Tab-separated table of N, CA and C in Angstrom:
chain	number	residue	atom	x	y	z
A	1	UNK	N	99.437	93.146	101.488
A	1	UNK	CA	98.707	92.998	100.254
A	1	UNK	C	99.441	92.001	99.369
A	2	UNK	N	98.647	91.137	98.774
A	2	UNK	CA	99.179	90.201	97.791
A	2	UNK	C	98.436	90.453	96.491
A	3	UNK	N	99.144	90.260	95.375
A	3	UNK	CA	98.485	90.432	94.080
A	3	UNK	C	98.994	89.384	93.114
A	4	UNK	N	98.156	89.104	92.125
A	4	UNK	CA	98.529	88.142	91.108
A	4	UNK	C	97.940	88.593	89.776
A	5	UNK	N	98.779	88.556	88.746
A	5	UNK	CA	98.314	88.788	87.389
A	5	UNK	C	97.658	87.492	86.941
A	6	UNK	N	96.346	87.515	86.693
A	6	UNK	CA	95.632	86.276	86.378
A	6	UNK	C	95.319	86.131	84.897
A	7	UNK	N	95.437	87.231	84.129
A	7	UNK	CA	95.188	87.154	82.688
A	7	UNK	C	95.851	88.334	82.002
A	8	UNK	N	96.261	88.102	80.752
A	8	UNK	CA	96.779	89.186	79.921
A	8	UNK	C	96.459	88.851	78.470
A	9	UNK	N	95.708	89.738	77.831
A	9	UNK	CA	95.310	89.553	76.443
A	9	UNK	C	95.497	90.875	75.712
A	10	UNK	N	96.284	90.859	74.669
A	10	UNK	CA	96.537	92.060	73.862
A	10	UNK	C	96.991	93.236	74.722
A	11	UNK	N	97.803	92.973	75.713
A	11	UNK	CA	98.334	94.032	76.568
A	11	UNK	C	97.411	94.463	77.691
A	12	UNK	N	96.215	93.936	77.739
A	12	UNK	CA	95.291	94.257	78.818
A	12	UNK	C	95.428	93.201	79.908
A	13	UNK	N	95.663	93.667	81.125
A	13	UNK	CA	95.899	92.760	82.244
A	13	UNK	C	94.696	92.724	83.181
A	14	UNK	N	94.570	91.596	83.858
A	14	UNK	CA	93.593	91.473	84.940
A	14	UNK	C	94.341	90.985	86.168
A	15	UNK	N	94.189	91.736	87.253
A	15	UNK	CA	94.839	91.408	88.521
A	15	UNK	C	93.790	91.000	89.547
A	16	UNK	N	94.198	90.147	90.472
A	16	UNK	CA	93.440	89.889	91.686
A	16	UNK	C	94.335	90.328	92.833
A	17	UNK	N	93.762	91.126	93.719
A	17	UNK	CA	94.495	91.687	94.858
A	17	UNK	C	93.774	91.242	96.125
A	18	UNK	N	94.532	90.802	97.112
A	18	UNK	CA	93.964	90.429	98.404
A	18	UNK	C	94.651	91.302	99.453
A	19	UNK	N	93.853	92.139	100.102
A	19	UNK	CA	94.386	93.001	101.153
A	19	UNK	C	94.307	92.291	102.490
A	20	UNK	N	95.283	92.560	103.326
A	20	UNK	CA	95.405	91.923	104.631
A	20	UNK	C	94.721	92.743	105.715
A	21	UNK	N	94.436	92.106	106.861
A	21	UNK	CA	93.837	92.834	107.971
A	21	UNK	C	94.683	94.046	108.358
A	22	UNK	N	93.986	95.165	108.594
A	22	UNK	CA	94.653	96.387	109.020
A	22	UNK	C	95.078	97.310	107.895
A	23	UNK	N	95.135	96.804	106.660
A	23	UNK	CA	95.527	97.663	105.539
A	23	UNK	C	94.425	98.667	105.241
A	24	UNK	N	94.836	99.865	104.875
A	24	UNK	CA	93.867	100.882	104.476
A	24	UNK	C	93.641	100.716	102.974
A	25	UNK	N	92.422	100.391	102.581
A	25	UNK	CA	92.102	99.968	101.219
A	25	UNK	C	92.346	101.048	100.164
A	26	UNK	N	91.878	102.263	100.382
A	26	UNK	CA	91.982	103.302	99.359
A	26	UNK	C	93.450	103.596	99.035
A	27	UNK	N	94.262	103.767	100.058
A	27	UNK	CA	95.688	104.060	99.856
A	27	UNK	C	96.404	102.868	99.217
A	28	UNK	N	96.077	101.655	99.653
A	28	UNK	CA	96.733	100.465	99.103
A	28	UNK	C	96.411	100.279	97.627
A	29	UNK	N	95.152	100.487	97.242
A	29	UNK	CA	94.767	100.321	95.840
A	29	UNK	C	95.358	101.429	94.966
A	30	UNK	N	95.455	102.627	95.496
A	30	UNK	CA	96.091	103.728	94.762
A	30	UNK	C	97.571	103.429	94.544
A	31	UNK	N	98.252	102.951	95.584
A	31	UNK	CA	99.672	102.607	95.465
A	31	UNK	C	99.864	101.472	94.456
A	32	UNK	N	99.005	100.454	94.497
A	32	UNK	CA	99.103	99.340	93.564
A	32	UNK	C	98.949	99.836	92.120
A	33	UNK	N	97.978	100.689	91.866
A	33	UNK	CA	97.767	101.219	90.516
A	33	UNK	C	99.008	101.957	90.026
A	34	UNK	N	99.656	102.709	90.901
A	34	UNK	CA	100.880	103.411	90.531
A	34	UNK	C	102.027	102.465	90.240
A	35	UNK	N	102.202	101.452	91.073
A	35	UNK	CA	103.294	100.484	90.885
A	35	UNK	C	103.141	99.706	89.591
A	36	UNK	N	101.912	99.388	89.218
A	36	UNK	CA	101.663	98.588	88.016
A	36	UNK	C	101.425	99.441	86.765
A	37	UNK	N	101.434	100.762	86.919
A	37	UNK	CA	101.222	101.648	85.781
A	37	UNK	C	99.828	101.523	85.177
A	38	UNK	N	98.834	101.329	86.019
A	38	UNK	CA	97.458	101.188	85.543
A	38	UNK	C	96.884	102.567	85.247
A	39	UNK	N	96.481	102.766	83.973
A	39	UNK	CA	95.964	104.064	83.546
A	39	UNK	C	94.471	104.029	83.259
A	40	UNK	N	93.886	102.846	83.180
A	40	UNK	CA	92.472	102.732	82.867
A	40	UNK	C	92.005	101.342	83.266
A	41	UNK	N	91.169	101.278	84.277
A	41	UNK	CA	90.682	99.979	84.745
A	41	UNK	C	89.406	100.175	85.539
A	42	UNK	N	88.690	99.089	85.702
A	42	UNK	CA	87.575	99.072	86.636
A	42	UNK	C	88.026	98.237	87.831
A	43	UNK	N	87.279	98.290	88.900
A	43	UNK	CA	87.592	97.428	90.032
A	43	UNK	C	86.312	97.013	90.721
A	44	UNK	N	86.325	95.780	91.195
A	44	UNK	CA	85.210	95.209	91.933
A	44	UNK	C	85.802	94.487	93.130
A	45	UNK	N	85.118	94.558	94.266
A	45	UNK	CA	85.672	93.912	95.447
A	45	UNK	C	84.572	93.440	96.375
A	46	UNK	N	84.954	92.473	97.186
A	46	UNK	CA	84.095	91.980	98.245
A	46	UNK	C	84.989	91.733	99.457
A	47	UNK	N	84.461	92.004	100.620
A	47	UNK	CA	85.255	91.801	101.823
A	47	UNK	C	84.630	92.522	102.989
A	48	UNK	N	85.463	92.951	103.909
A	48	UNK	CA	84.947	93.608	105.098
A	48	UNK	C	85.978	94.575	105.668
A	49	UNK	N	85.453	95.527	106.422
A	49	UNK	CA	86.290	96.514	107.103
A	49	UNK	C	86.076	96.415	108.603
A	50	UNK	N	87.146	96.681	109.324
A	50	UNK	CA	87.019	96.849	110.768
A	50	UNK	C	86.402	98.222	111.039
A	51	UNK	N	86.817	99.173	110.203
A	51	UNK	CA	86.345	100.553	110.335
A	51	UNK	C	86.445	101.195	108.953
A	52	UNK	N	85.416	101.926	108.556
A	52	UNK	CA	85.447	102.606	107.263
A	52	UNK	C	84.784	103.966	107.376
A	53	UNK	N	85.248	104.880	106.532
A	53	UNK	CA	84.635	106.188	106.422
A	53	UNK	C	84.075	106.312	105.012
A	54	UNK	N	82.784	106.568	104.945
A	54	UNK	CA	82.072	106.686	103.682
A	54	UNK	C	81.466	108.078	103.638
A	55	UNK	N	81.380	108.649	102.440
A	55	UNK	CA	80.812	109.986	102.339
A	55	UNK	C	80.125	110.228	101.012
A	56	UNK	N	79.521	111.391	100.915
A	56	UNK	CA	78.891	111.833	99.675
A	56	UNK	C	79.315	113.273	99.433
A	57	UNK	N	79.395	113.645	98.156
A	57	UNK	CA	79.884	114.982	97.817
A	57	UNK	C	78.736	115.978	97.871
A	58	UNK	N	78.910	116.993	98.687
A	58	UNK	CA	77.932	118.065	98.848
A	58	UNK	C	78.341	119.215	97.926
A	59	UNK	N	77.562	119.442	96.882
A	59	UNK	CA	77.911	120.463	95.892
A	59	UNK	C	77.837	121.874	96.457
A	60	UNK	N	77.010	122.111	97.471
A	60	UNK	CA	76.942	123.445	98.063
A	60	UNK	C	78.215	123.785	98.831
A	61	UNK	N	78.687	122.846	99.660
A	61	UNK	CA	79.881	123.126	100.468
A	61	UNK	C	81.166	122.769	99.734
A	62	UNK	N	81.047	122.055	98.581
A	62	UNK	CA	82.205	121.628	97.779
A	62	UNK	C	83.143	120.727	98.585
A	63	UNK	N	82.529	119.853	99.382
A	63	UNK	CA	83.322	118.929	100.192
A	63	UNK	C	82.525	117.645	100.421
A	64	UNK	N	83.239	116.617	100.887
A	64	UNK	CA	82.581	115.356	101.198
A	64	UNK	C	81.969	115.424	102.588
A	65	UNK	N	80.735	114.975	102.697
A	65	UNK	CA	80.062	114.847	103.983
A	65	UNK	C	80.183	113.396	104.411
A	66	UNK	N	80.648	113.175	105.595
A	66	UNK	CA	80.822	111.814	106.094
A	66	UNK	C	79.492	111.253	106.577
A	67	UNK	N	79.280	109.974	106.288
A	67	UNK	CA	78.089	109.276	106.736
A	67	UNK	C	78.423	108.625	108.074
A	68	UNK	N	77.687	108.953	109.132
A	68	UNK	CA	78.026	108.417	110.453
A	68	UNK	C	77.697	106.937	110.589
A	69	UNK	N	78.377	106.298	111.521
A	69	UNK	CA	78.104	104.904	111.845
A	69	UNK	C	79.295	104.016	111.581
A	70	UNK	N	79.333	102.897	112.280
A	70	UNK	CA	80.390	101.909	112.078
A	70	UNK	C	80.077	101.146	110.801
A	71	UNK	N	81.010	101.110	109.878
A	71	UNK	CA	80.825	100.450	108.591
A	71	UNK	C	81.666	99.184	108.576
A	72	UNK	N	81.059	98.065	108.167
A	72	UNK	CA	81.794	96.805	108.201
A	72	UNK	C	81.797	96.120	106.845
A	73	UNK	N	81.124	94.975	106.719
A	73	UNK	CA	81.140	94.207	105.480
A	73	UNK	C	80.890	95.089	104.273
A	74	UNK	N	81.476	94.759	103.136
A	74	UNK	CA	81.361	95.708	102.026
A	74	UNK	C	81.429	95.054	100.661
A	75	UNK	N	80.749	95.698	99.728
A	75	UNK	CA	80.890	95.433	98.304
A	75	UNK	C	81.355	96.753	97.710
A	76	UNK	N	82.339	96.686	96.827
A	76	UNK	CA	82.876	97.902	96.226
A	76	UNK	C	82.841	97.796	94.714
A	77	UNK	N	82.724	98.948	94.071
A	77	UNK	CA	82.854	99.042	92.625
A	77	UNK	C	83.493	100.400	92.348
A	78	UNK	N	84.323	100.454	91.330
A	78	UNK	CA	84.967	101.728	91.042
A	78	UNK	C	85.773	101.679	89.770
A	79	UNK	N	86.588	102.711	89.612
A	79	UNK	CA	87.446	102.777	88.437
A	79	UNK	C	88.775	103.437	88.782
A	80	UNK	N	89.698	103.280	87.849
A	80	UNK	CA	91.017	103.899	87.970
A	80	UNK	C	91.273	104.648	86.670
A	81	UNK	N	91.664	105.884	86.781
A	81	UNK	CA	92.074	106.703	85.640
A	81	UNK	C	93.345	107.423	86.077
A	82	UNK	N	93.910	108.237	85.219
A	82	UNK	CA	95.049	109.054	85.628
A	82	UNK	C	94.602	110.504	85.737
A	83	UNK	N	95.224	111.220	86.662
A	83	UNK	CA	94.855	112.617	86.863
A	83	UNK	C	95.709	113.530	85.992
A	84	UNK	N	95.599	114.809	86.241
A	84	UNK	CA	96.312	115.799	85.436
A	84	UNK	C	97.825	115.723	85.594
A	85	UNK	N	98.290	115.036	86.629
A	85	UNK	CA	99.725	114.853	86.853
A	85	UNK	C	100.182	113.449	86.465
A	86	UNK	N	99.344	112.717	85.716
A	86	UNK	CA	99.605	111.339	85.284
A	86	UNK	C	99.776	110.371	86.443
A	87	UNK	N	99.128	110.656	87.560
A	87	UNK	CA	99.132	109.755	88.720
A	87	UNK	C	97.790	109.029	88.779
A	88	UNK	N	97.771	107.815	89.342
A	88	UNK	CA	96.512	107.082	89.434
A	88	UNK	C	95.478	107.819	90.272
A	89	UNK	N	94.265	107.846	89.763
A	89	UNK	CA	93.141	108.447	90.464
A	89	UNK	C	92.093	107.353	90.651
A	90	UNK	N	91.955	106.892	91.879
A	90	UNK	CA	91.045	105.799	92.202
A	90	UNK	C	89.734	106.400	92.702
A	91	UNK	N	88.636	105.876	92.194
A	91	UNK	CA	87.300	106.341	92.571
A	91	UNK	C	86.499	105.104	92.950
A	92	UNK	N	86.086	105.010	94.211
A	92	UNK	CA	85.430	103.809	94.711
A	92	UNK	C	84.097	104.160	95.369
A	93	UNK	N	83.057	103.442	94.964
A	93	UNK	CA	81.786	103.489	95.670
A	93	UNK	C	81.682	102.212	96.482
A	94	UNK	N	81.100	102.317	97.647
A	94	UNK	CA	81.045	101.179	98.561
A	94	UNK	C	79.648	101.087	99.168
A	95	UNK	N	79.249	99.867	99.480
A	95	UNK	CA	77.965	99.614	100.133
A	95	UNK	C	78.251	98.822	101.399
A	96	UNK	N	78.677	99.506	102.468
A	96	UNK	CA	79.032	98.790	103.694
A	96	UNK	C	77.814	98.416	104.535
A	97	UNK	N	77.993	97.357	105.294
A	97	UNK	CA	77.008	96.874	106.251
A	97	UNK	C	77.237	97.629	107.556
A	98	UNK	N	76.166	98.083	108.171
A	98	UNK	CA	76.293	98.817	109.430
A	98	UNK	C	76.363	97.906	110.650
A	99	UNK	N	76.410	96.588	110.405
A	99	UNK	CA	76.524	95.648	111.507
A	99	UNK	C	75.197	95.059	111.941
A	100	UNK	N	74.090	95.615	111.426
A	100	UNK	CA	72.762	95.104	111.775
A	100	UNK	C	71.998	94.633	110.540
A	101	UNK	N	72.708	94.476	109.423
A	101	UNK	CA	72.073	94.046	108.177
A	101	UNK	C	71.654	95.200	107.287
A	102	UNK	N	71.651	96.415	107.802
A	102	UNK	CA	71.324	97.574	106.968
A	102	UNK	C	72.606	98.093	106.314
A	103	UNK	N	72.446	98.842	105.230
A	103	UNK	CA	73.604	99.353	104.496
A	103	UNK	C	73.461	100.840	104.238
A	104	UNK	N	74.584	101.461	103.917
A	104	UNK	CA	74.629	102.850	103.473
A	104	UNK	C	75.614	102.898	102.319
A	105	UNK	N	75.278	103.582	101.271
A	105	UNK	CA	76.180	103.667	100.131
A	105	UNK	C	76.836	105.029	100.037
A	106	UNK	N	78.015	105.060	99.432
A	106	UNK	CA	78.710	106.319	99.227
A	106	UNK	C	80.110	106.094	98.702
A	107	UNK	N	80.901	107.144	98.716
A	107	UNK	CA	82.298	107.088	98.291
A	107	UNK	C	83.138	106.540	99.439
A	108	UNK	N	84.040	105.616	99.121
A	108	UNK	CA	84.969	105.148	100.138
A	108	UNK	C	86.031	106.223	100.333
A	109	UNK	N	86.088	106.777	101.521
A	109	UNK	CA	87.098	107.777	101.860
A	109	UNK	C	88.276	107.124	102.573
A	110	UNK	N	87.961	106.095	103.376
A	110	UNK	CA	88.995	105.362	104.112
A	110	UNK	C	88.374	104.066	104.621
A	111	UNK	N	89.132	102.979	104.537
A	111	UNK	CA	88.610	101.713	105.032
A	111	UNK	C	89.724	100.787	105.473
A	112	UNK	N	89.692	100.381	106.741
A	112	UNK	CA	90.702	99.484	107.288
A	112	UNK	C	90.162	98.054	107.235
A	113	UNK	N	90.845	97.211	106.487
A	113	UNK	CA	90.398	95.866	106.157
A	113	UNK	C	90.419	94.955	107.377
A	114	UNK	N	89.348	94.131	107.487
A	114	UNK	CA	89.314	93.051	108.461
A	114	UNK	C	88.163	92.137	108.116
A	115	UNK	N	88.322	90.913	107.802
A	115	UNK	CA	89.566	90.160	107.760
A	115	UNK	C	90.276	90.253	106.409
A	116	UNK	N	89.529	90.558	105.316
A	116	UNK	CA	90.147	90.582	104.000
A	116	UNK	C	89.337	91.472	103.064
A	117	UNK	N	89.965	91.863	101.976
A	117	UNK	CA	89.274	92.526	100.874
A	117	UNK	C	89.851	91.917	99.607
A	118	UNK	N	88.984	91.298	98.800
A	118	UNK	CA	89.396	90.622	97.576
A	118	UNK	C	88.954	91.477	96.395
A	119	UNK	N	89.923	91.935	95.607
A	119	UNK	CA	89.679	92.921	94.561
A	119	UNK	C	90.082	92.356	93.198
A	120	UNK	N	89.228	92.528	92.207
A	120	UNK	CA	89.555	92.184	90.828
A	120	UNK	C	89.698	93.475	90.052
A	121	UNK	N	90.807	93.612	89.307
A	121	UNK	CA	91.098	94.828	88.555
A	121	UNK	C	91.380	94.474	87.100
A	122	UNK	N	90.362	94.566	86.218
A	122	UNK	CA	90.602	94.365	84.786
A	122	UNK	C	90.895	95.701	84.100
A	123	UNK	N	92.004	95.747	83.367
A	123	UNK	CA	92.334	96.958	82.612
A	123	UNK	C	91.432	97.091	81.397
A	124	UNK	N	91.256	98.318	80.951
A	124	UNK	CA	90.515	98.628	79.730
A	124	UNK	C	91.521	98.996	78.647
A	125	UNK	N	91.113	98.967	77.381
A	125	UNK	CA	92.070	99.216	76.302
A	125	UNK	C	92.551	100.656	76.182
A	126	UNK	N	91.822	101.615	76.705
A	126	UNK	CA	92.211	103.019	76.563
A	126	UNK	C	92.973	103.520	77.766
A	127	UNK	N	93.233	104.797	77.767
A	127	UNK	CA	93.845	105.464	78.913
A	127	UNK	C	92.939	106.620	79.289
A	128	UNK	N	92.179	106.443	80.356
A	128	UNK	CA	91.245	107.476	80.778
A	128	UNK	C	91.945	108.543	81.600
A	129	UNK	N	91.485	109.755	81.430
A	129	UNK	CA	92.005	110.901	82.174
A	129	UNK	C	90.900	111.481	83.032
A	130	UNK	N	91.260	111.802	84.266
A	130	UNK	CA	90.332	112.461	85.181
A	130	UNK	C	90.803	113.906	85.318
A	131	UNK	N	89.906	114.844	85.050
A	131	UNK	CA	90.217	116.270	85.115
A	131	UNK	C	89.316	116.964	86.132
A	132	UNK	N	89.899	117.911	86.839
A	132	UNK	CA	89.117	118.677	87.807
A	132	UNK	C	88.188	119.623	87.056
A	133	UNK	N	86.925	119.574	87.419
A	133	UNK	CA	85.926	120.468	86.847
A	133	UNK	C	85.735	121.607	87.838
A	134	UNK	N	86.221	122.773	87.487
A	134	UNK	CA	86.233	123.897	88.420
A	134	UNK	C	84.827	124.284	88.882
A	135	UNK	N	83.833	124.160	88.007
A	135	UNK	CA	82.483	124.552	88.396
A	135	UNK	C	81.869	123.579	89.408
A	136	UNK	N	82.392	122.348	89.460
A	136	UNK	CA	81.880	121.352	90.388
A	136	UNK	C	82.817	121.103	91.569
A	137	UNK	N	84.081	121.460	91.415
A	137	UNK	CA	85.125	121.239	92.428
A	137	UNK	C	85.424	119.755	92.641
A	138	UNK	N	85.222	118.950	91.615
A	138	UNK	CA	85.573	117.533	91.677
A	138	UNK	C	86.209	117.131	90.351
A	139	UNK	N	86.953	116.048	90.380
A	139	UNK	CA	87.599	115.527	89.174
A	139	UNK	C	86.733	114.412	88.598
A	140	UNK	N	86.448	114.518	87.304
A	140	UNK	CA	85.635	113.528	86.604
A	140	UNK	C	86.383	113.046	85.372
A	141	UNK	N	86.016	111.869	84.875
A	141	UNK	CA	86.632	111.355	83.659
A	141	UNK	C	86.295	112.295	82.504
A	142	UNK	N	87.316	112.676	81.754
A	142	UNK	CA	87.182	113.559	80.601
A	142	UNK	C	87.481	112.743	79.337
A	143	UNK	N	86.443	112.344	78.641
A	143	UNK	CA	86.625	111.495	77.456
A	143	UNK	C	87.352	112.216	76.338
A	144	UNK	N	87.232	113.529	76.253
A	144	UNK	CA	87.945	114.275	75.207
A	144	UNK	C	89.437	114.302	75.439
A	145	UNK	N	89.868	114.217	76.704
A	145	UNK	CA	91.290	114.225	77.033
A	145	UNK	C	91.877	112.818	77.053
A	146	UNK	N	91.041	111.803	76.946
A	146	UNK	CA	91.483	110.414	77.045
A	146	UNK	C	91.968	109.889	75.722
């Protein structure tokens, strides 16, 4: 992974990150957010995966259901907040190509980059907090705690 700080205004930074073939995107972006102390940002990306796991949250089973199929080319959008332990919490939605021009959307659970993933990460002025909602069994941004 390579990264570059491309802008900084009033303490708000914008990074461009380029992931290399074979890197696992979710883990790499989470690690980057921790290293840079990112507490509130959005992220947008374009690139492709050799293999990706995408899912959707099933409220009845309180778990992610995986969407079957080989997932390749992708557009991503998401955000970064901090969790209850002040660690980066990355939330990414992805629209991968199934290899035949059709797509499936969902949460990126895991994605191995090939050939590249180009990510833009602009920070926001606040510090967002993600809190686990016990009734839903998922962590969501809590504006009152931010």
